[in-house]
mmCIF file of C-alpha atoms and ligand atoms in Angstrom:
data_model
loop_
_atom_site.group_PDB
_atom_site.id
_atom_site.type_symbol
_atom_site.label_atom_id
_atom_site.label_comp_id
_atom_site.label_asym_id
_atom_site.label_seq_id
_atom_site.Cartn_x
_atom_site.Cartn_y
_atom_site.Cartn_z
ATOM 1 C CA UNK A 13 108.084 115.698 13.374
ATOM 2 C CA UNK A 14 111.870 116.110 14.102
ATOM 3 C CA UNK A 15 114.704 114.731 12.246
ATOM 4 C CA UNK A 16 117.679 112.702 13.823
ATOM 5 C CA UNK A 17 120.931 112.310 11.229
ATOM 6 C CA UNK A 18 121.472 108.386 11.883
ATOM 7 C CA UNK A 19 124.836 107.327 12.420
ATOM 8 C CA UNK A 20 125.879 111.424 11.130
ATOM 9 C CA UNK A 21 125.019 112.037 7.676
ATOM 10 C CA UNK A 22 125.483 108.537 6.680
ATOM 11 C CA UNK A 23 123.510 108.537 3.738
ATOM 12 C CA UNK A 24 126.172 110.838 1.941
ATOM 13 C CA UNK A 25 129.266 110.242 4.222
ATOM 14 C CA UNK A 26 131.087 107.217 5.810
ATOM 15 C CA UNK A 27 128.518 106.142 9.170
ATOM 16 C CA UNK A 28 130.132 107.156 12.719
ATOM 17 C CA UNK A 29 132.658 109.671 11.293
ATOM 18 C CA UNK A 30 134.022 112.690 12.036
ATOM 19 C CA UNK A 31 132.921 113.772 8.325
ATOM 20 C CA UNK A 32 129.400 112.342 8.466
ATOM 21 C CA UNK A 33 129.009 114.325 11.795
ATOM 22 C CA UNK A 34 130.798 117.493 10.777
ATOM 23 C CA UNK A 35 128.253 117.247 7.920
ATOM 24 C CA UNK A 36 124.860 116.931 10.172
ATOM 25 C CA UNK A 37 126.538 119.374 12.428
ATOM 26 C CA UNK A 38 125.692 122.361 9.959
ATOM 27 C CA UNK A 39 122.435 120.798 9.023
ATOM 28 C CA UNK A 40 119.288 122.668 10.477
ATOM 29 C CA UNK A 41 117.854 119.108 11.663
ATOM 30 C CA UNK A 42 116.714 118.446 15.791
ATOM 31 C CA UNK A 43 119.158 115.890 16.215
ATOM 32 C CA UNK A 44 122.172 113.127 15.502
ATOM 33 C CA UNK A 45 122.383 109.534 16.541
ATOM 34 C CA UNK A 46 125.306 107.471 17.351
ATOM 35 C CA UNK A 47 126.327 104.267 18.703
ATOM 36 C CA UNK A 48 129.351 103.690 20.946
ATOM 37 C CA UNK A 49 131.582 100.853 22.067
ATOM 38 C CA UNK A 50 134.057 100.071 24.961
ATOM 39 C CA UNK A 51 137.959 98.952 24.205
ATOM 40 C CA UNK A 52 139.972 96.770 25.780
ATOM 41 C CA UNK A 53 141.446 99.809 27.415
ATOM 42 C CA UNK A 54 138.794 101.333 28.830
ATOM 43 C CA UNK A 55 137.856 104.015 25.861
ATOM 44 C CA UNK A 56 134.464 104.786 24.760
ATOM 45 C CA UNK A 57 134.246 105.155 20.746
ATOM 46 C CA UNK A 58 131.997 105.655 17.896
ATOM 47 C CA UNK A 59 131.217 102.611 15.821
ATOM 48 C CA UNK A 60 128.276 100.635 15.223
ATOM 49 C CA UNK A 61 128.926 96.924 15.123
ATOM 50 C CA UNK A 62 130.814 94.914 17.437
ATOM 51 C CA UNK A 63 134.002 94.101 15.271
ATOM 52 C CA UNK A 64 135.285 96.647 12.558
ATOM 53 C CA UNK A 65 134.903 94.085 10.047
ATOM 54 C CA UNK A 66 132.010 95.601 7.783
ATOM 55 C CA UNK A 67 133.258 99.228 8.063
ATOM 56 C CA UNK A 68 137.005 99.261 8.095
ATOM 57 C CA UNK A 69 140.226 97.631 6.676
ATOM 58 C CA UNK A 70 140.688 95.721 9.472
ATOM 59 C CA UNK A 71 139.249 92.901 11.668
ATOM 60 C CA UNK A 72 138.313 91.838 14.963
ATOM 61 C CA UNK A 73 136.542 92.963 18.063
ATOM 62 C CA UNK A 74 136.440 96.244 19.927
ATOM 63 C CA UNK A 75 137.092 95.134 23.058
ATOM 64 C CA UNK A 76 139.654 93.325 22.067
ATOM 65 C CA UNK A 77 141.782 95.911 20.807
ATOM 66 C CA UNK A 78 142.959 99.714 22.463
ATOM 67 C CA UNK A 79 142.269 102.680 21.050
ATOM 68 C CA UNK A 80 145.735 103.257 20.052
ATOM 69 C CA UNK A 81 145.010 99.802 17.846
ATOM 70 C CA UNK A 82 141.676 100.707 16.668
ATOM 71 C CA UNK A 83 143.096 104.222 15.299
ATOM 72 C CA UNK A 84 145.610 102.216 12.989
ATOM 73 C CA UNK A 85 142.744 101.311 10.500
ATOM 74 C CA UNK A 86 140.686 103.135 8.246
ATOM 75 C CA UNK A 87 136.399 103.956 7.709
ATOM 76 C CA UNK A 88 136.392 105.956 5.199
ATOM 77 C CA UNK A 89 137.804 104.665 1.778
ATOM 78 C CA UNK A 90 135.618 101.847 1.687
ATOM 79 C CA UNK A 91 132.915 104.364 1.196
ATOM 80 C CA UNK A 92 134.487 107.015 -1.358
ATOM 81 C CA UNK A 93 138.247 107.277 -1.712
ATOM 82 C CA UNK A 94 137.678 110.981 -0.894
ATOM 83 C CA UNK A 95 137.201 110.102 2.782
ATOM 84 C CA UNK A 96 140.155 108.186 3.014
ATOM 85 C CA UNK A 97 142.568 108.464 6.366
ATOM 86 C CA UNK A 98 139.126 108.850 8.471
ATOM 87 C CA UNK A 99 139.269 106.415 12.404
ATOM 88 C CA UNK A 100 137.240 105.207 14.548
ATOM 89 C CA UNK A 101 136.362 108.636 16.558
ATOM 90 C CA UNK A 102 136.978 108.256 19.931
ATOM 91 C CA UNK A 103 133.022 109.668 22.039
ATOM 92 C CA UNK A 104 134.943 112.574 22.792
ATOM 93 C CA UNK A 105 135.998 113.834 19.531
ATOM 94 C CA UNK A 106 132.232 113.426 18.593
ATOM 95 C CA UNK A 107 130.952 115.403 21.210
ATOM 96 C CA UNK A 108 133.513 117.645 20.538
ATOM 97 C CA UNK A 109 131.999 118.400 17.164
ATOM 98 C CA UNK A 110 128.955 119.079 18.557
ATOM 99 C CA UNK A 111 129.606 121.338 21.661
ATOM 100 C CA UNK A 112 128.684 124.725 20.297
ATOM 101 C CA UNK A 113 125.437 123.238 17.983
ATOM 102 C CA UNK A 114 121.922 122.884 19.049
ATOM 103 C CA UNK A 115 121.359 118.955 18.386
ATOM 104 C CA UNK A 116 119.880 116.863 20.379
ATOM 105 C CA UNK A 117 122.369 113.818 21.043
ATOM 106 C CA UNK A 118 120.873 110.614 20.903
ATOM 107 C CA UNK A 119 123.821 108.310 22.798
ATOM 108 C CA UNK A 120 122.851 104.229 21.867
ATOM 109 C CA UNK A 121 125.308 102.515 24.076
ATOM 110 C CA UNK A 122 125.747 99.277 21.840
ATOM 111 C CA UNK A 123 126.209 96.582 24.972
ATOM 112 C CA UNK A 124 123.990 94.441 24.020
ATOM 113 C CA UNK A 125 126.198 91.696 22.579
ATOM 114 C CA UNK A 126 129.191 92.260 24.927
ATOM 115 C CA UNK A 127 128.345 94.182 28.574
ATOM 116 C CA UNK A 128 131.134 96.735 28.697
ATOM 117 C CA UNK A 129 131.016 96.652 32.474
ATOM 118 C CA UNK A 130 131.148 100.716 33.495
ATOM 119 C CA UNK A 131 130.385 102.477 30.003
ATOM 120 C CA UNK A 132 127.548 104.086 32.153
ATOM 121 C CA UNK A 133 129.608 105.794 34.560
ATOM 122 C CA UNK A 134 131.992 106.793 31.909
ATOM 123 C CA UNK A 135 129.043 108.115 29.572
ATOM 124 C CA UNK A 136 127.781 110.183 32.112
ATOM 125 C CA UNK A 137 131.014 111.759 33.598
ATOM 126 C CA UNK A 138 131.774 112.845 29.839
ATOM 127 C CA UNK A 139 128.437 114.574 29.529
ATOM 128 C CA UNK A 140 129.101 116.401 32.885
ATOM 129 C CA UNK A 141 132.172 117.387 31.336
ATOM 130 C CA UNK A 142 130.859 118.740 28.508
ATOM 131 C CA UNK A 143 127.875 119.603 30.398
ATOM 132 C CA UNK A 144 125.461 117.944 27.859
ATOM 133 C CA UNK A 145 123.145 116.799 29.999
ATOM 134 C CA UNK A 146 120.231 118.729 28.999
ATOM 135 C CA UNK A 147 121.015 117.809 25.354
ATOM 136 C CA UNK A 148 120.894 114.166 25.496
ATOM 137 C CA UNK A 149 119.110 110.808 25.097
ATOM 138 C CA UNK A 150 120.945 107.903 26.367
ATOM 139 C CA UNK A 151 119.474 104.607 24.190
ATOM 140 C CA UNK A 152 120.093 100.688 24.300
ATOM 141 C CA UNK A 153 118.948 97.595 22.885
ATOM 142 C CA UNK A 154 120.327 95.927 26.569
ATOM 143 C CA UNK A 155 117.674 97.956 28.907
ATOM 144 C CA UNK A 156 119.232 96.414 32.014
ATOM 145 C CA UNK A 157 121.833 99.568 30.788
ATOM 146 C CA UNK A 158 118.886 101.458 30.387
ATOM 147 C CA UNK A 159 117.385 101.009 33.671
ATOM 148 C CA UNK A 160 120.915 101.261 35.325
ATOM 149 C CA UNK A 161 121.730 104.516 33.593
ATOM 150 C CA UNK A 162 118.575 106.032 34.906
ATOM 151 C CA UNK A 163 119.100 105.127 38.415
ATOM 152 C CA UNK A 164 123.062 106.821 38.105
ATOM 153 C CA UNK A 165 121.788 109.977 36.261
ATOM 154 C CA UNK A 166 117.552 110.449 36.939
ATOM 155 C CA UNK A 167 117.980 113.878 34.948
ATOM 156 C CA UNK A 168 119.010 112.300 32.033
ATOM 157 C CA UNK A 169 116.457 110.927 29.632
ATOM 158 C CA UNK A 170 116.989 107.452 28.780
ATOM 159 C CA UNK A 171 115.381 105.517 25.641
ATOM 160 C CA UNK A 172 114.114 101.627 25.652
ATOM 161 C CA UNK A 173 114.828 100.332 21.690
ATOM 162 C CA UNK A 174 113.970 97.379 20.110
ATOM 163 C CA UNK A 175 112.558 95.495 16.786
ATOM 164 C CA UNK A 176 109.603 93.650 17.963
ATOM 165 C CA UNK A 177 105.860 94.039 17.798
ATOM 166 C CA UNK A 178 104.965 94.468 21.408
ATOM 167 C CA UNK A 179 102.119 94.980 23.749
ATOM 168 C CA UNK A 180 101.681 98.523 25.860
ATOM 169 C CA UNK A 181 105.839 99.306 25.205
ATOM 170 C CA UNK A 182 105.179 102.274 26.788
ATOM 171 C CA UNK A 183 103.710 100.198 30.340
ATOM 172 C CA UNK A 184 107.341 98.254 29.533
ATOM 173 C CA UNK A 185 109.360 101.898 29.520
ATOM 174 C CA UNK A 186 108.090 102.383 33.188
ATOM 175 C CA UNK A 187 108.970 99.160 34.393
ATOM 176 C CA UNK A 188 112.429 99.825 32.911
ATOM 177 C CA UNK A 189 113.100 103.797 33.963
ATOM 178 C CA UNK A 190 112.802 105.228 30.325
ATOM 179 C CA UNK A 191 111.208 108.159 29.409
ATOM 180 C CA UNK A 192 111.298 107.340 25.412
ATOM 181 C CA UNK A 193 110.654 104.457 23.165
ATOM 182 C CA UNK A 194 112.673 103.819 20.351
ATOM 183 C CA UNK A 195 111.023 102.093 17.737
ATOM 184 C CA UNK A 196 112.123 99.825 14.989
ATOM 185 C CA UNK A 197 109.904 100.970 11.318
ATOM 186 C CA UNK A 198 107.246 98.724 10.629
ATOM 187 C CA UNK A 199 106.403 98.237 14.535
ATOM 188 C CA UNK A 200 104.951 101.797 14.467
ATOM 189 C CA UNK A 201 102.365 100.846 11.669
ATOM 190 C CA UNK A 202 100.984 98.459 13.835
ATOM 191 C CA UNK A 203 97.980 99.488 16.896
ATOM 192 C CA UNK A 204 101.411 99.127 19.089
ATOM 193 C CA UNK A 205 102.376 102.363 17.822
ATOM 194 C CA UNK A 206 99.046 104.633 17.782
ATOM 195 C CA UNK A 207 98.889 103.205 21.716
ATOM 196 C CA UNK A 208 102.530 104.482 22.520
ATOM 197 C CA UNK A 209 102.145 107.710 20.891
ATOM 198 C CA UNK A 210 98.465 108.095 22.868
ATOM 199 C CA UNK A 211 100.210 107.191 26.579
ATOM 200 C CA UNK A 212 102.376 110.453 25.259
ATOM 201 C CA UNK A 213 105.275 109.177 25.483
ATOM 202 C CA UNK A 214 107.965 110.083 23.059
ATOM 203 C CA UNK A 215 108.617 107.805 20.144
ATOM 204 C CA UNK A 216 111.228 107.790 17.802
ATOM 205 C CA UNK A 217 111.427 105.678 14.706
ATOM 206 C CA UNK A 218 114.153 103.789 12.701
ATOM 207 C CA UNK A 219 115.568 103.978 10.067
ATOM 208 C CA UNK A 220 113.285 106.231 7.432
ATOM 209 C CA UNK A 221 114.546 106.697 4.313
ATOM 210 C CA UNK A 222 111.686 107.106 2.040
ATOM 211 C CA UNK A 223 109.595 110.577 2.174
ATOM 212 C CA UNK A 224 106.486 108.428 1.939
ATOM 213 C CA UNK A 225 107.315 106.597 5.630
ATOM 214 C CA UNK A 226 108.051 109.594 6.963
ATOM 215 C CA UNK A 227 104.860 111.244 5.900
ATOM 216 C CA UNK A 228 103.062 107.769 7.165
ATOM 217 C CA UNK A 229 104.598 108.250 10.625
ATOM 218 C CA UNK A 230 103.557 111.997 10.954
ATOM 219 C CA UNK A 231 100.545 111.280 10.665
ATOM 220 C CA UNK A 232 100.708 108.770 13.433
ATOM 221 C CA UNK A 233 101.759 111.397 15.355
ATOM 222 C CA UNK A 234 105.681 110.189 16.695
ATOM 223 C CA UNK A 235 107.852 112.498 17.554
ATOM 224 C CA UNK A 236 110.988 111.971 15.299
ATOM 225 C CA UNK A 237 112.451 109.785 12.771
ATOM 226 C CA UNK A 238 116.198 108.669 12.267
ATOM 227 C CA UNK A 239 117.220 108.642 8.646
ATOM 228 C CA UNK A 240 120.451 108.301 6.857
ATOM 229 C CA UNK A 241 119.565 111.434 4.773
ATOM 230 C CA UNK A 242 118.957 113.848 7.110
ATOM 231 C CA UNK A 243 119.183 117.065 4.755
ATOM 232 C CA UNK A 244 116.793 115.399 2.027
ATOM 233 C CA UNK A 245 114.046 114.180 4.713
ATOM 234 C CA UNK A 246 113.994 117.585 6.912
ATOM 235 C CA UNK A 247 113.654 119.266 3.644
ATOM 236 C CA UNK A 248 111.046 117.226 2.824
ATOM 237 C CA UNK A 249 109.156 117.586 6.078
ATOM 238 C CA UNK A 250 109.907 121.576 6.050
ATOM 239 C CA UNK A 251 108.985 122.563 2.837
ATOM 240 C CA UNK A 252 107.088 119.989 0.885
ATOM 241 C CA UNK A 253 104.658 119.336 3.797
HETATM 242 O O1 G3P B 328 119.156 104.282 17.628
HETATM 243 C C1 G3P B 328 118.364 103.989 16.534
HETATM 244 C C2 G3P B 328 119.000 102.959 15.629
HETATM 245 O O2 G3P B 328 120.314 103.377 15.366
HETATM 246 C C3 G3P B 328 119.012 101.590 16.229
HETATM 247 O O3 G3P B 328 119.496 100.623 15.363
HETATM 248 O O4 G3P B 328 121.221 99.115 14.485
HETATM 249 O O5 G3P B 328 120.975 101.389 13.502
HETATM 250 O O6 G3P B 328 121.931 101.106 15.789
HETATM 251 P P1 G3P B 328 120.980 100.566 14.753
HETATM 252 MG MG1 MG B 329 122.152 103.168 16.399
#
């Protein structure tokens, strides 16, 4: 079972920064997650909720503010004062970080709440830039994205998520255009997941924290798990199992 660093190593570092990535980035683990976000101006960036409220010393909405706003305010003291003067990283600087690793990127493009009319096209014309393609799952809670980004790109795989308990997910995924399904925890425990992971079809759990979840959903067969603690849980899985 492979290991995606959720949100970088956010277990140990601030979530969606440069330092939480640089840190995964050395890490021996299959993959990294992120979630990105459109501003006003057009720029795609690397933050998970809507407004920087929770995770910054500021307030108010992405796409309400430009980049050159955004990068006035600060995500990283209000986890440890040692990560103090860390921004908002713009998607390039992330993929920046990775460029010369072997992670798998998991891209969730977070327009679910607001649309961010375009972030497709400007997703994919940074991966051909940094000719990522091969190296990437494109993810959304908003699977009208989903389905669009698959039409745009076909050789790109593409990832339904969600929370609920559902019925044949992985029939859904067709109808859709994804190849993976992303699956919220306890969903997975349920006959939903032993039926997804028998259509073999990828699936991908999150969050996992615990050693004893993980060890539940290897046995269930998925493929990965996301965790906030990616060193502890792939040393876990590598060694201890
Ligand atoms: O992409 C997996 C996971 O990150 C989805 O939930 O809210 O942590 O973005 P969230
Ligand atoms: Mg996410």
């Amino acid at each position: 079972m492979k290991v995606y660093a959720h949100r970088g190593s956010s277990g140990t570092h601030p979530e969606n920064t440069i330092a939480a990535f640089r840190a995964a980035a050395v890490l021996p683990v299959y993959g990294v997650e992120f979630d990105v976000h459109m501003t006003k101006d057009g720029e795609l960036v690397v933050i998970h909720d809507e407004s920087i409220d929770r995770t910054s010393n500021g307030k108010g909405f992405i796409k309400d503010m430009t980049l050159a706003e955004l990068k006035h305010y600060d995500v990283g003291k209000g986890f440890s004062p040692k990560f103090k003067g860390e921004t908002i990283p713009t998607l390039r600087e992330v993929l920046y970080v990775f460029k010369d690793t072997h992670h798998h990127l998991n891209i969730e493009l977070k327009s679910d709440i607001f649309p961010y009319d375009g972030m497709e096209q400007k997703v994919l014309q940074m991966l051909k830039d940094y000719r990522l393609e091969e190296r990437v799952v494109i993810s959304s809670f908003n699977h009208e994205m989903v389905r669009n980004f698959k039409k745009i790109a076909p050789q790109i795989e593409t990832a339904i998520l969600f929370v609920e308990v559902m019925i044949a997910p992985h029939e859904y995924a067709k109808v859709v255009g994804a190849d993976a399904v992303h699956a919220f925890f306890p969903t997975v425990l349920r006959p939903m997941g032993q039926e997804v992971v028998a259509s073999g079809r990828k699936v991908r759990v999150f969050t996992v924290n615990e050693e004893l979840y993980a060890d539940t959903l290897k046995e269930i067969g998925v493929d990965a798990i996301f965790t906030d603690y990616p060193e502890k849980m792939y040393r876990h899985l590598n060694i201890l199992n």
